[in-house]
Short mmCIF file of C-alpha atoms in Angstrom, two decimals:
data_model
loop_
_atom_site.label_atom_id
_atom_site.label_comp_id
_atom_site.label_asym_id
_atom_site.label_seq_id
_atom_site.Cartn_x
_atom_site.Cartn_y
_atom_site.Cartn_z
CA MET A 1 0.00 0.00 0.00
CA ALA A 2 1.40 3.33 -1.03
CA SER A 3 1.65 5.89 1.71
CA THR A 4 0.33 9.32 0.95
CA GLY A 5 1.36 11.88 3.46
CA THR A 6 2.07 15.57 3.08
CA LEU A 7 3.30 17.09 -0.15
CA TYR A 8 7.06 16.62 -0.55
CA ARG A 9 8.68 19.97 0.11
CA GLY A 10 11.09 19.94 -2.79
CA GLY A 11 13.03 23.03 -3.77
CA VAL A 12 12.59 25.40 -6.71
CA SER A 13 14.31 22.86 -8.97
CA MET A 14 11.50 20.36 -8.35
CA TRP A 15 8.86 22.99 -9.07
CA SER A 16 10.66 24.06 -12.25
CA TRP A 17 10.36 20.44 -13.39
CA VAL A 18 6.62 20.41 -12.51
CA ALA A 19 6.12 23.67 -14.44
CA HIS A 20 8.12 22.24 -17.37
CA ARG A 21 5.75 19.25 -17.55
CA ILE A 22 2.58 21.34 -17.23
CA THR A 23 3.66 23.88 -19.86
CA GLY A 24 4.79 21.04 -22.13
CA VAL A 25 1.40 19.31 -22.03
CA ALA A 26 -0.42 22.65 -22.36
CA VAL A 27 1.56 23.56 -25.50
CA LEU A 28 0.92 20.08 -26.94
CA PHE A 29 -2.86 20.56 -26.53
CA PHE A 30 -2.60 23.96 -28.16
CA LEU A 31 -0.92 22.29 -31.15
CA TYR A 32 -3.85 19.85 -31.48
CA VAL A 33 -6.31 22.76 -31.44
CA HIS A 34 -4.18 24.71 -33.88
CA VAL A 35 -3.96 21.81 -36.36
CA LEU A 36 -7.74 21.36 -36.13
CA ASP A 37 -8.66 25.02 -36.63
CA THR A 38 -6.25 25.42 -39.54
CA ALA A 39 -7.50 22.22 -41.16
CA LEU A 40 -11.05 23.54 -40.90
CA ILE A 41 -10.45 25.97 -43.77
CA ARG A 42 -10.43 23.04 -46.19
CA VAL A 43 -13.70 21.76 -44.73
CA SER A 44 -15.69 24.97 -44.53
CA PRO A 45 -14.27 28.50 -44.91
CA ASP A 46 -17.34 29.92 -43.13
CA ALA A 47 -16.83 27.71 -40.09
CA TYR A 48 -13.15 28.68 -40.15
CA ASP A 49 -14.09 32.37 -40.08
CA THR A 50 -16.46 31.82 -37.15
CA ILE A 51 -13.78 30.02 -35.15
CA ILE A 52 -11.12 32.61 -35.87
CA ALA A 53 -13.56 35.40 -34.96
CA SER A 54 -14.13 33.74 -31.60
CA TYR A 55 -10.39 34.03 -30.96
CA LYS A 56 -10.79 37.80 -30.75
CA THR A 57 -12.74 37.57 -27.50
CA PRO A 58 -11.12 38.70 -24.21
CA LEU A 59 -11.03 35.16 -22.81
CA VAL A 60 -9.09 33.76 -25.77
CA ASN A 61 -6.84 36.82 -25.65
CA LEU A 62 -6.00 35.87 -22.06
CA MET A 63 -5.32 32.30 -23.17
CA GLU A 64 -2.97 33.64 -25.86
CA VAL A 65 -0.96 35.40 -23.17
CA GLY A 66 -0.90 32.11 -21.26
CA LEU A 67 0.30 30.30 -24.38
CA VAL A 68 3.16 32.74 -24.93
CA GLY A 69 4.08 32.42 -21.25
CA ALA A 70 4.01 28.62 -21.43
CA VAL A 71 6.06 28.41 -24.64
CA LEU A 72 8.59 30.92 -23.34
CA PHE A 73 9.05 29.16 -20.00
CA HIS A 74 9.29 25.74 -21.64
CA ALA A 75 11.86 26.99 -24.16
CA LEU A 76 14.03 28.79 -21.61
CA ASN A 77 13.89 26.00 -19.05
CA GLY A 78 14.63 23.53 -21.86
CA LEU A 79 17.89 25.37 -22.46
CA ARG A 80 18.63 25.20 -18.72
CA VAL A 81 17.96 21.45 -18.65
CA MET A 82 20.29 20.98 -21.62
CA ALA A 83 23.00 22.94 -19.80
CA VAL A 84 22.50 20.70 -16.74
CA ASP A 85 22.81 17.65 -19.01
CA PHE A 86 25.78 18.62 -21.15
CA TRP A 87 27.74 21.32 -19.33
CA GLU A 88 29.90 19.92 -16.54
CA ARG A 89 29.28 22.95 -14.32
CA GLY A 90 25.55 22.88 -15.10
CA PRO A 91 24.37 20.91 -12.06
CA ARG A 92 26.20 23.27 -9.71
CA LEU A 93 24.85 26.42 -11.36
CA GLN A 94 21.34 25.12 -11.99
CA LYS A 95 19.68 27.41 -9.45
CA GLN A 96 21.40 30.53 -10.75
CA MET A 97 20.39 29.50 -14.27
CA LEU A 98 16.81 29.11 -13.07
CA TRP A 99 16.79 32.67 -11.67
CA VAL A 100 18.23 33.93 -14.96
CA ILE A 101 15.49 32.31 -17.04
CA VAL A 102 12.77 33.46 -14.61
CA GLY A 103 14.23 36.96 -14.92
CA ILE A 104 14.17 36.81 -18.74
CA TRP A 105 10.64 35.41 -18.61
CA LEU A 106 9.41 38.32 -16.46
CA LEU A 107 11.29 40.83 -18.60
CA VAL A 108 9.46 39.58 -21.70
CA MET A 109 6.09 38.78 -20.15
CA VAL A 110 5.41 42.00 -18.25
CA PRO A 111 5.54 44.35 -21.27
CA GLY A 112 4.42 41.50 -23.55
CA THR A 113 1.20 41.01 -21.59
CA PHE A 114 0.52 44.73 -21.74
CA TYR A 115 0.86 44.95 -25.51
CA MET A 116 -1.02 41.71 -26.16
CA MET A 117 -3.91 42.78 -23.94
CA LYS A 118 -3.92 46.43 -25.04
CA HIS A 119 -6.65 46.02 -27.60
CA THR A 120 -8.85 43.95 -25.27
CA ILE A 121 -8.48 46.41 -22.38
CA GLU A 122 -9.32 49.35 -24.66
CA SER A 123 -12.38 47.67 -26.10
CA LEU A 124 -13.60 46.55 -22.67
CA PHE A 125 -12.96 49.70 -20.67
CA GLY A 126 -12.63 52.31 -23.41
CA ALA A 127 -9.45 53.93 -24.68
CA ALA A 128 -7.74 56.32 -22.33
CA MET B 1 53.21 41.65 32.79
CA ALA B 2 53.10 39.50 35.81
CA THR B 3 49.44 38.90 35.84
CA ALA B 4 47.25 38.71 32.85
CA THR B 5 44.19 40.78 33.25
CA ALA B 6 41.37 38.40 33.76
CA THR B 7 38.94 39.02 31.00
CA ALA B 8 35.47 38.53 32.29
CA ILE B 9 33.93 35.83 30.23
CA PRO B 10 30.19 36.21 30.55
CA GLU B 11 28.77 32.99 31.79
CA ALA B 12 26.92 31.35 28.98
CA ALA B 13 23.25 31.21 29.69
CA ALA B 14 22.21 27.66 30.40
CA PRO B 15 20.21 26.32 27.48
CA GLN B 16 16.52 26.32 28.21
CA SER B 17 14.34 23.38 27.43
CA PHE B 18 11.01 23.99 25.74
CA ASP B 19 8.05 22.01 24.49
CA VAL B 20 7.76 20.93 20.88
CA THR B 21 4.97 18.99 19.26
CA LEU B 22 5.71 16.24 16.79
CA ARG B 23 3.02 15.16 14.36
CA ILE B 24 3.91 11.61 13.39
CA ARG B 25 2.35 9.59 10.59
CA ARG B 26 1.64 6.15 11.97
CA PHE B 27 0.65 2.79 10.58
CA ASP B 28 0.04 -0.46 12.42
CA PRO B 29 -0.41 -3.40 10.03
CA ASP B 30 -1.89 -5.61 12.78
CA ASP B 31 -4.47 -3.18 14.03
CA SER B 32 -5.93 -1.58 10.94
CA ASP B 33 -4.89 -0.87 7.42
CA THR B 34 -5.17 2.88 7.73
CA HIS B 35 -2.51 5.46 8.23
CA PHE B 36 -3.17 8.15 10.80
CA TRP B 37 -1.48 11.19 12.30
CA GLN B 38 -0.72 11.35 16.00
CA GLU B 39 0.67 14.29 17.97
CA PHE B 40 3.12 14.06 20.86
CA THR B 41 4.51 16.92 22.92
CA VAL B 42 7.98 16.53 24.41
CA SER B 43 10.29 18.80 26.35
CA VAL B 44 13.58 19.25 24.47
CA TYR B 45 16.67 21.42 24.20
CA PRO B 46 17.39 23.35 21.00
CA THR B 47 20.40 21.15 20.36
CA ASP B 48 18.43 17.92 20.63
CA ARG B 49 17.99 15.88 17.47
CA ILE B 50 14.70 14.65 16.07
CA LEU B 51 15.99 11.20 17.01
CA ASP B 52 16.10 12.35 20.67
CA CYS B 53 12.47 13.49 20.38
CA LEU B 54 11.47 10.10 18.97
CA HIS B 55 13.35 8.32 21.77
CA LYS B 56 11.60 10.44 24.40
CA ILE B 57 8.23 9.59 22.89
CA LYS B 58 9.03 5.89 22.65
CA TRP B 59 10.57 5.61 26.11
CA GLU B 60 8.26 7.91 28.06
CA GLN B 61 4.94 8.13 26.24
CA ASP B 62 4.17 5.43 23.70
CA GLY B 63 6.33 2.32 23.47
CA THR B 64 4.59 1.19 20.29
CA LEU B 65 6.13 3.97 18.18
CA THR B 66 8.37 2.14 15.74
CA PHE B 67 11.39 3.47 13.86
CA ARG B 68 14.83 2.29 12.78
CA ARG B 69 18.05 3.66 14.17
CA SER B 70 21.41 2.16 14.92
CA CYS B 71 24.43 4.40 15.35
CA GLY B 72 22.61 7.67 15.88
CA HIS B 73 25.53 9.56 14.34
CA GLY B 74 24.76 9.79 10.64
CA ILE B 75 26.87 6.85 9.55
CA CYS B 76 24.68 3.75 9.50
CA GLY B 77 21.90 5.26 7.39
CA SER B 78 19.03 3.67 9.33
CA ASP B 79 16.88 6.62 10.29
CA ALA B 80 16.06 8.41 7.06
CA MET B 81 12.57 9.86 7.36
CA ARG B 82 10.59 12.78 6.05
CA ILE B 83 10.88 15.66 8.53
CA ASN B 84 8.76 18.75 7.80
CA GLY B 85 8.24 17.46 4.28
CA LYS B 86 11.88 16.79 3.37
CA ASN B 87 13.97 13.64 3.56
CA ARG B 88 16.45 13.92 6.41
CA LEU B 89 18.29 11.70 8.89
CA ALA B 90 16.56 12.01 12.30
CA CYS B 91 20.00 11.82 13.95
CA LYS B 92 21.42 14.74 11.97
CA THR B 93 18.45 17.11 12.23
CA LEU B 94 18.47 19.44 15.22
CA VAL B 95 15.31 20.90 16.72
CA LYS B 96 16.78 24.42 16.55
CA ASP B 97 17.07 24.19 12.77
CA LEU B 98 13.36 23.53 12.30
CA LYS B 99 10.33 25.74 12.55
CA THR B 100 8.71 24.68 15.82
CA LYS B 101 5.77 27.08 16.03
CA LYS B 102 3.62 24.49 14.36
CA ALA B 103 4.08 20.79 14.99
CA ILE B 104 7.11 19.15 13.35
CA THR B 105 5.81 16.55 10.90
CA VAL B 106 7.58 13.21 10.75
CA GLU B 107 6.63 10.68 8.07
CA PRO B 108 8.15 7.56 6.56
CA ILE B 109 10.15 8.05 3.35
CA LYS B 110 8.04 8.00 0.20
CA GLY B 111 7.76 5.40 -2.55
CA LEU B 112 8.64 2.29 -0.50
CA GLU B 113 5.97 0.23 1.25
CA VAL B 114 5.42 1.16 4.89
CA GLU B 115 5.78 -1.83 7.23
CA LYS B 116 5.05 -0.08 10.50
CA ASP B 117 5.03 3.59 11.52
CA LEU B 118 8.32 5.02 10.18
CA ILE B 119 9.76 1.73 8.93
CA VAL B 120 9.59 0.98 5.20
CA ASP B 121 10.49 -2.12 3.21
CA MET B 122 14.01 -1.37 1.93
CA GLU B 123 14.21 -4.48 -0.26
CA PRO B 124 13.38 -2.84 -3.65
CA PHE B 125 16.00 -0.20 -2.84
CA MET B 126 18.65 -2.81 -1.99
CA ALA B 127 17.70 -4.91 -5.04
CA ALA B 128 18.49 -1.92 -7.30
CA TYR B 129 21.78 -1.45 -5.44
CA ARG B 130 22.77 -5.10 -5.98
CA LYS B 131 21.95 -4.89 -9.69
CA ILE B 132 24.70 -2.37 -10.43
CA LYS B 133 27.36 -4.80 -9.03
CA PRO B 134 28.62 -2.69 -6.11
CA PHE B 135 31.99 -4.42 -5.78
CA LEU B 136 35.40 -4.19 -7.40
CA ILE B 137 35.65 -6.24 -10.60
CA THR B 138 39.05 -6.76 -12.23
CA ASP B 139 40.14 -8.75 -15.25
CA ASP B 140 43.90 -8.44 -14.94
CA ILE B 141 46.26 -10.77 -13.10
CA GLU B 142 46.10 -10.06 -9.39
CA PRO B 143 49.15 -7.95 -8.49
CA THR B 144 51.40 -8.98 -5.61
CA ARG B 145 51.08 -5.51 -4.12
CA GLU B 146 48.25 -2.96 -3.87
CA ARG B 147 46.68 -1.50 -7.00
CA VAL B 148 48.26 1.93 -7.34
CA GLN B 149 46.08 4.91 -8.01
CA THR B 150 47.03 8.58 -8.41
CA ALA B 151 45.41 11.29 -6.31
CA GLU B 152 43.62 12.56 -9.44
CA GLU B 153 42.27 9.09 -10.24
CA ARG B 154 41.01 8.80 -6.66
CA ALA B 155 39.40 12.24 -6.77
CA ALA B 156 37.25 11.27 -9.77
CA PHE B 157 34.94 9.17 -7.60
CA ASP B 158 35.67 10.61 -4.13
CA ASP B 159 32.24 12.19 -3.71
CA THR B 160 30.30 9.00 -4.38
CA THR B 161 32.28 6.93 -1.86
CA LYS B 162 30.44 8.77 0.91
CA CYS B 163 27.08 7.03 0.39
CA ILE B 164 25.59 5.30 3.45
CA LEU B 165 22.59 3.75 1.63
CA CYS B 166 19.99 5.53 3.76
CA ALA B 167 17.63 5.90 0.76
CA ALA B 168 16.97 9.60 1.45
CA CYS B 169 17.87 10.46 -2.16
CA THR B 170 16.00 7.67 -3.92
CA THR B 171 12.80 8.29 -1.95
CA SER B 172 12.96 12.05 -2.60
CA CYS B 173 12.80 11.43 -6.36
CA PRO B 174 9.44 12.15 -8.07
CA VAL B 175 10.33 9.61 -10.77
CA PHE B 176 10.87 6.88 -8.16
CA TRP B 177 7.56 7.63 -6.38
CA THR B 178 5.61 6.69 -9.48
CA ASP B 179 7.97 4.01 -10.83
CA GLU B 180 9.51 1.64 -8.32
CA GLN B 181 11.40 -0.09 -11.14
CA TYR B 182 13.60 2.98 -11.62
CA PHE B 183 17.10 2.25 -10.29
CA GLY B 184 17.02 5.51 -8.34
CA PRO B 185 19.75 7.98 -7.42
CA ALA B 186 21.44 5.80 -4.77
CA ALA B 187 22.06 2.87 -7.13
CA ILE B 188 23.44 5.24 -9.79
CA VAL B 189 25.69 6.96 -7.21
CA ASN B 190 27.10 3.58 -6.17
CA ALA B 191 27.58 2.58 -9.80
CA HIS B 192 29.43 5.88 -10.32
CA ARG B 193 31.72 4.96 -7.43
CA PHE B 194 33.03 1.96 -9.42
CA ILE B 195 32.55 3.23 -12.99
CA PHE B 196 34.99 6.08 -12.35
CA ASP B 197 37.42 3.96 -10.27
CA SER B 198 40.57 3.43 -12.34
CA ARG B 199 41.18 0.04 -10.62
CA ASP B 200 37.83 -1.35 -11.76
CA SER B 201 37.42 -2.90 -15.19
CA ALA B 202 33.65 -3.47 -15.37
CA ALA B 203 32.55 0.10 -16.13
CA GLY B 204 31.14 -1.12 -19.44
CA GLN B 205 28.92 -3.70 -17.73
CA ARG B 206 27.57 -1.17 -15.27
CA LEU B 207 26.96 1.46 -17.93
CA GLN B 208 25.08 -1.14 -19.96
CA ILE B 209 22.87 -1.92 -16.95
CA LEU B 210 22.13 1.76 -16.37
CA ASN B 211 21.52 2.35 -20.09
CA GLN B 212 18.25 0.39 -19.87
CA ASP B 213 14.76 1.94 -19.82
CA GLU B 214 14.68 2.11 -16.02
CA GLY B 215 18.26 3.33 -15.73
CA ALA B 216 19.97 6.71 -15.53
CA TRP B 217 17.95 8.23 -18.38
CA ARG B 218 14.84 8.35 -16.22
CA CYS B 219 16.51 11.08 -14.16
CA ARG B 220 14.76 14.39 -14.82
CA THR B 221 17.19 16.52 -12.77
CA THR B 222 14.76 17.80 -10.12
CA PHE B 223 17.70 17.99 -7.66
CA ASN B 224 15.57 16.68 -4.77
CA CYS B 225 18.19 13.95 -4.24
CA THR B 226 21.07 16.42 -4.01
CA ASP B 227 19.14 18.40 -1.40
CA ALA B 228 18.15 15.29 0.55
CA CYS B 229 21.58 13.61 0.79
CA PRO B 230 22.72 13.74 4.45
CA ARG B 231 26.31 13.18 3.31
CA GLY B 232 26.33 16.16 0.97
CA ILE B 233 26.98 14.05 -2.13
CA GLU B 234 26.30 15.99 -5.34
CA VAL B 235 23.97 13.24 -6.50
CA THR B 236 22.65 14.90 -9.64
CA THR B 237 26.18 15.77 -10.77
CA ALA B 238 27.16 12.09 -10.41
CA ILE B 239 24.10 10.94 -12.38
CA GLN B 240 24.87 13.42 -15.16
CA GLN B 241 28.47 12.15 -15.33
CA VAL B 242 27.14 8.61 -15.71
CA LYS B 243 24.80 9.78 -18.50
CA ARG B 244 27.67 11.47 -20.32
CA ALA B 245 29.88 8.40 -19.86
CA MET B 246 27.19 6.39 -21.66
CA MET B 247 27.21 8.84 -24.56
CA TYR B 248 30.85 9.78 -24.93
CA GLY B 249 32.82 7.10 -23.06
CA LEU B 250 34.57 7.40 -19.73
CA GLU B 251 37.37 9.83 -20.62
CA ASP B 252 35.12 12.70 -21.71
CA ALA B 253 32.41 12.22 -19.11
CA GLU B 254 33.67 14.33 -16.24
#
């Protein structure tokens, strides 16, 4: 019988691995959706237009920001994992590398979110 | 200077004992099949170890509390357990280093079957250890004197000689929790100890064993093992060296 107790209190490196998995699966599901919606144009151009129009809603806009965030984290952390695998000093510097990629992620995502959401915010609350 | 001026050394304040509560995850296979949490409050000194707390509980409050310990000094590797959510040796964890406002949680290590209270079945762990052939294998003619090794050759595997087989690393690994077939960090560390030993000639055999599906490639570098090791072995670094030895050969692996 497996014992389930409290959550294991692993460090940031464990959580970076959890986030890597979650973003990986999320991006994979996006790819399925993307293949389906693009393929729809060969089935029915009208249906394609309807679907694409629905992407302009605030909710999908928010999901787009999430997608960019997920792809960016997965890509940057992927580079970190490769460095841990192939660079002999990688395992020792893994935490510093994690802070670097989190820093780059924030640097891109903070203004990125603003510009991606600009249109939605203006149409919802009116332009300043 | 005939007399040295007596510098007044302030008398060190006597350490004060205080009460801590331990929240222990228990399991009695004879009584019921359910795990449950039980709290005990003991009076301890800041420099007491979690092992001392467990002793106090067992000797003064509840003799049925069951845990393994032998040397009590971090060498035998018997008392690995999960203390406040992390794998630690009870005999190397001091009360003063833990947050004691809330109860200290003590649980058995994860991923191995619990036999009673804090004791788990170590057999799958030891089976993985035996599989990597943890002994010197040579194919040359036995020399009449010792096998000479340079300081550099010795340094290549120095870190991994420190393992005490407590299973803190293997049972901190998320991959091992869901896949008991995975060799686990400890087996790979002990393989590393011989793979990188210049006197040993069976590195190829061991690398072949760890090149299987359940071998070193299952490592996802979460670094839980490196954090958990009570001997301070850089476990993930050793695993990565083994991975690179499988790809590039021994010389370029370090």
